[in-house]
Amino acid sequence: MAAMSGRTFTPWEERSFPHPVNDVVWCPNKDLVAVLHKPDELQLYRIPWEHVCTVQIVAPGVRINAICWRPDGKVIATGCENGSVYLYDVETGKLLEVLRGFGTAVISLWWFRWDPQSLADDNYEDEEDPLRIPLPKFDVATSPSLESYSLLNDEKPQLEVMCVVDDTLRMHLRL
């Protein structure tokens, strides 16, 4: 394996926790970090490690397998072993909504903003790339799965998409 180019990371902040840490996820647009302690304790911190809140887990004893942030950083999602995704308000830690029906256990979450119109443009392909694989054109206007969403008629047709993977390896996309 090739050695790294000599680049190192300079320590900025360090923190020790009294409990094991299962996962850490940085908020995409705020100075917030979600720390999953044990399988059922989620703490939110503002860097440098100011405690913001403890998420009130509504299903005690249900193991959290995955966490992710909504793109605007106002909601955090937990994917659990019971096949549900729980959405919590970041400011209060209170439950907002429960999404069910994702198999027997959620193992991965990803929440992102997507602009379907960007797929209709040719600018996502690099003509100079010798490994480029030609992709079929994406026509937003004729896509049966997206045409019914009124969001596409707005001036900025961006969708928030949550990708959920369950333990049967099925991927669910939710708008």
Short mmCIF file of C-alpha atoms in Angstrom, two decimals:
data_model
loop_
_atom_site.label_atom_id
_atom_site.label_comp_id
_atom_site.label_asym_id
_atom_site.label_seq_id
_atom_site.Cartn_x
_atom_site.Cartn_y
_atom_site.Cartn_z
CA MET A 1 0.00 0.00 0.00
CA ALA A 2 1.34 3.44 -0.90
CA ALA A 3 2.32 5.79 1.91
CA MET A 4 0.36 8.98 2.51
CA SER A 5 1.81 12.14 1.02
CA GLY A 6 3.01 13.41 4.39
CA ARG A 7 -0.16 15.31 5.23
CA THR A 8 -1.16 15.07 8.87
CA PHE A 9 -4.08 16.36 10.86
CA THR A 10 -3.43 18.87 13.61
CA PRO A 11 -5.35 18.11 16.82
CA TRP A 12 -8.03 20.73 17.39
CA GLU A 13 -10.15 19.39 20.25
CA GLU A 14 -10.15 16.13 22.14
CA ARG A 15 -12.77 14.64 24.39
CA SER A 16 -12.97 11.53 26.54
CA PHE A 17 -16.34 9.97 27.23
CA PRO A 18 -17.38 7.90 30.25
CA HIS A 19 -19.23 5.40 28.01
CA PRO A 20 -18.22 3.57 24.82
CA VAL A 21 -18.96 5.48 21.61
CA ASN A 22 -20.71 3.54 18.83
CA ASP A 23 -20.91 6.31 16.23
CA VAL A 24 -20.13 10.00 15.69
CA VAL A 25 -21.74 12.09 12.95
CA TRP A 26 -20.89 15.71 12.12
CA CYS A 27 -23.78 18.01 11.15
CA PRO A 28 -23.51 19.06 7.48
CA ASN A 29 -23.97 22.80 8.07
CA LYS A 30 -23.65 23.57 11.78
CA ASP A 31 -21.01 23.13 14.47
CA LEU A 32 -22.89 20.17 15.92
CA VAL A 33 -21.82 16.59 16.52
CA ALA A 34 -24.09 13.67 17.35
CA VAL A 35 -22.47 11.03 19.55
CA LEU A 36 -24.14 7.64 19.95
CA HIS A 37 -23.21 6.12 23.32
CA LYS A 38 -24.08 2.51 23.89
CA PRO A 39 -26.84 1.39 21.53
CA ASP A 40 -29.51 3.70 22.94
CA GLU A 41 -28.06 7.01 24.18
CA LEU A 42 -27.70 9.88 21.72
CA GLN A 43 -26.07 13.13 22.82
CA LEU A 44 -25.76 16.31 20.74
CA TYR A 45 -22.78 18.61 21.26
CA ARG A 46 -21.74 21.99 19.90
CA ILE A 47 -18.04 22.15 19.20
CA PRO A 48 -15.98 22.56 21.36
CA TRP A 49 -17.98 19.94 23.27
CA GLU A 50 -20.75 22.03 24.78
CA HIS A 51 -23.64 19.69 25.54
CA VAL A 52 -26.76 20.77 23.60
CA CYS A 53 -29.25 18.05 24.49
CA THR A 54 -29.86 14.39 25.06
CA VAL A 55 -32.23 12.85 22.55
CA GLN A 56 -35.13 11.28 24.40
CA ILE A 57 -35.15 7.75 23.00
CA VAL A 58 -38.82 6.80 22.72
CA ALA A 59 -38.34 3.05 22.44
CA PRO A 60 -36.23 2.04 25.46
CA GLY A 61 -34.25 -1.10 24.85
CA VAL A 62 -34.39 -0.71 21.05
CA ARG A 63 -30.89 -0.59 19.62
CA ILE A 64 -29.92 2.35 17.37
CA ASN A 65 -27.88 1.09 14.41
CA ALA A 66 -27.49 4.28 12.34
CA ILE A 67 -27.77 8.06 12.68
CA CYS A 68 -27.83 10.88 10.14
CA TRP A 69 -28.66 14.58 9.92
CA ARG A 70 -31.31 16.24 7.78
CA PRO A 71 -29.44 18.48 5.29
CA ASP A 72 -30.49 21.67 7.09
CA GLY A 73 -29.19 20.34 10.44
CA LYS A 74 -32.51 20.84 12.27
CA VAL A 75 -33.50 17.18 12.54
CA ILE A 76 -31.54 14.04 13.33
CA ALA A 77 -32.70 10.56 12.37
CA THR A 78 -31.99 7.27 14.13
CA GLY A 79 -32.35 3.93 12.35
CA CYS A 80 -33.21 1.15 14.77
CA GLU A 81 -33.21 -2.62 15.08
CA ASN A 82 -37.02 -2.65 15.12
CA GLY A 83 -37.17 -1.51 11.46
CA SER A 84 -38.17 2.07 12.30
CA VAL A 85 -36.57 5.45 11.74
CA TYR A 86 -37.14 8.05 14.46
CA LEU A 87 -36.88 11.77 13.63
CA TYR A 88 -35.91 14.13 16.46
CA ASP A 89 -35.83 17.91 16.77
CA VAL A 90 -32.23 18.99 17.33
CA GLU A 91 -33.03 21.97 19.56
CA THR A 92 -35.20 20.06 22.03
CA GLY A 93 -34.32 16.39 21.49
CA LYS A 94 -38.04 15.58 21.25
CA LEU A 95 -39.54 13.05 18.85
CA LEU A 96 -41.10 14.54 15.70
CA GLU A 97 -42.10 11.47 13.68
CA VAL A 98 -41.66 7.71 13.39
CA LEU A 99 -41.17 6.12 9.95
CA ARG A 100 -41.99 2.40 9.86
CA GLY A 101 -41.83 -0.48 7.41
CA PHE A 102 -38.12 -0.80 6.63
CA GLY A 103 -37.58 -4.53 7.17
CA THR A 104 -36.56 -6.02 10.47
CA ALA A 105 -33.66 -3.64 11.21
CA VAL A 106 -32.33 -0.41 9.75
CA ILE A 107 -28.56 -0.68 9.25
CA SER A 108 -27.72 2.51 7.32
CA LEU A 109 -29.15 6.00 6.81
CA TRP A 110 -28.27 8.85 4.49
CA TRP A 111 -30.26 12.08 4.09
CA PHE A 112 -29.43 14.49 1.27
CA ARG A 113 -30.74 17.27 -0.97
CA TRP A 114 -31.17 16.33 -4.58
CA ASP A 115 -31.89 18.48 -7.60
CA PRO A 116 -33.41 16.19 -10.27
CA GLN A 117 -32.88 18.87 -12.90
CA SER A 118 -29.10 18.53 -12.46
CA LEU A 119 -29.38 15.03 -13.92
CA ALA A 120 -30.90 16.41 -17.09
CA ASP A 121 -27.79 18.53 -17.65
CA ASP A 122 -24.71 17.07 -19.30
CA ASN A 123 -22.29 18.76 -16.89
CA TYR A 124 -22.02 15.77 -14.53
CA GLU A 125 -19.98 13.77 -17.02
CA ASP A 126 -16.28 14.45 -17.53
CA GLU A 127 -15.60 14.17 -21.26
CA GLU A 128 -11.84 13.92 -20.59
CA ASP A 129 -12.10 10.96 -18.22
CA PRO A 130 -10.82 7.84 -20.04
CA LEU A 131 -12.80 5.60 -17.65
CA ARG A 132 -16.07 7.45 -18.28
CA ILE A 133 -19.04 5.18 -18.76
CA PRO A 134 -21.78 6.77 -20.87
CA LEU A 135 -24.92 7.07 -18.80
CA PRO A 136 -28.45 7.22 -20.16
CA LYS A 137 -30.00 10.67 -20.17
CA PHE A 138 -32.39 11.44 -17.33
CA ASP A 139 -35.57 13.21 -18.40
CA VAL A 140 -37.22 14.89 -15.39
CA ALA A 141 -40.37 15.69 -17.36
CA THR A 142 -41.12 12.06 -18.23
CA SER A 143 -39.96 10.38 -15.06
CA PRO A 144 -43.12 8.68 -13.72
CA SER A 145 -41.74 8.42 -10.21
CA LEU A 146 -41.09 12.16 -9.88
CA GLU A 147 -43.63 13.95 -12.04
CA SER A 148 -46.35 13.76 -9.40
CA TYR A 149 -44.33 15.75 -6.86
CA SER A 150 -45.31 19.40 -6.97
CA LEU A 151 -41.85 20.27 -5.65
CA LEU A 152 -40.56 19.86 -9.19
CA ASN A 153 -42.66 22.83 -10.32
CA ASP A 154 -40.99 25.23 -7.88
CA GLU A 155 -38.27 27.60 -9.01
CA LYS A 156 -35.64 25.51 -7.19
CA PRO A 157 -36.73 21.89 -7.63
CA GLN A 158 -34.75 20.33 -4.80
CA LEU A 159 -35.96 17.28 -2.98
CA GLU A 160 -34.88 16.01 0.41
CA VAL A 161 -34.28 12.30 0.04
CA MET A 162 -33.69 9.85 2.85
CA CYS A 163 -31.97 6.62 1.89
CA VAL A 164 -32.62 3.75 4.31
CA VAL A 165 -30.94 0.35 4.05
CA ASP A 166 -32.40 -2.51 6.06
CA ASP A 167 -30.84 -5.78 7.16
CA THR A 168 -32.29 -7.60 4.14
CA LEU A 169 -30.09 -5.23 2.07
CA ARG A 170 -33.11 -3.51 0.55
CA MET A 171 -32.66 0.20 -0.13
CA HIS A 172 -35.66 2.47 0.49
CA LEU A 173 -35.77 6.03 -0.84
CA ARG A 174 -38.19 8.39 0.89
CA LEU A 175 -39.02 11.92 -0.24
#
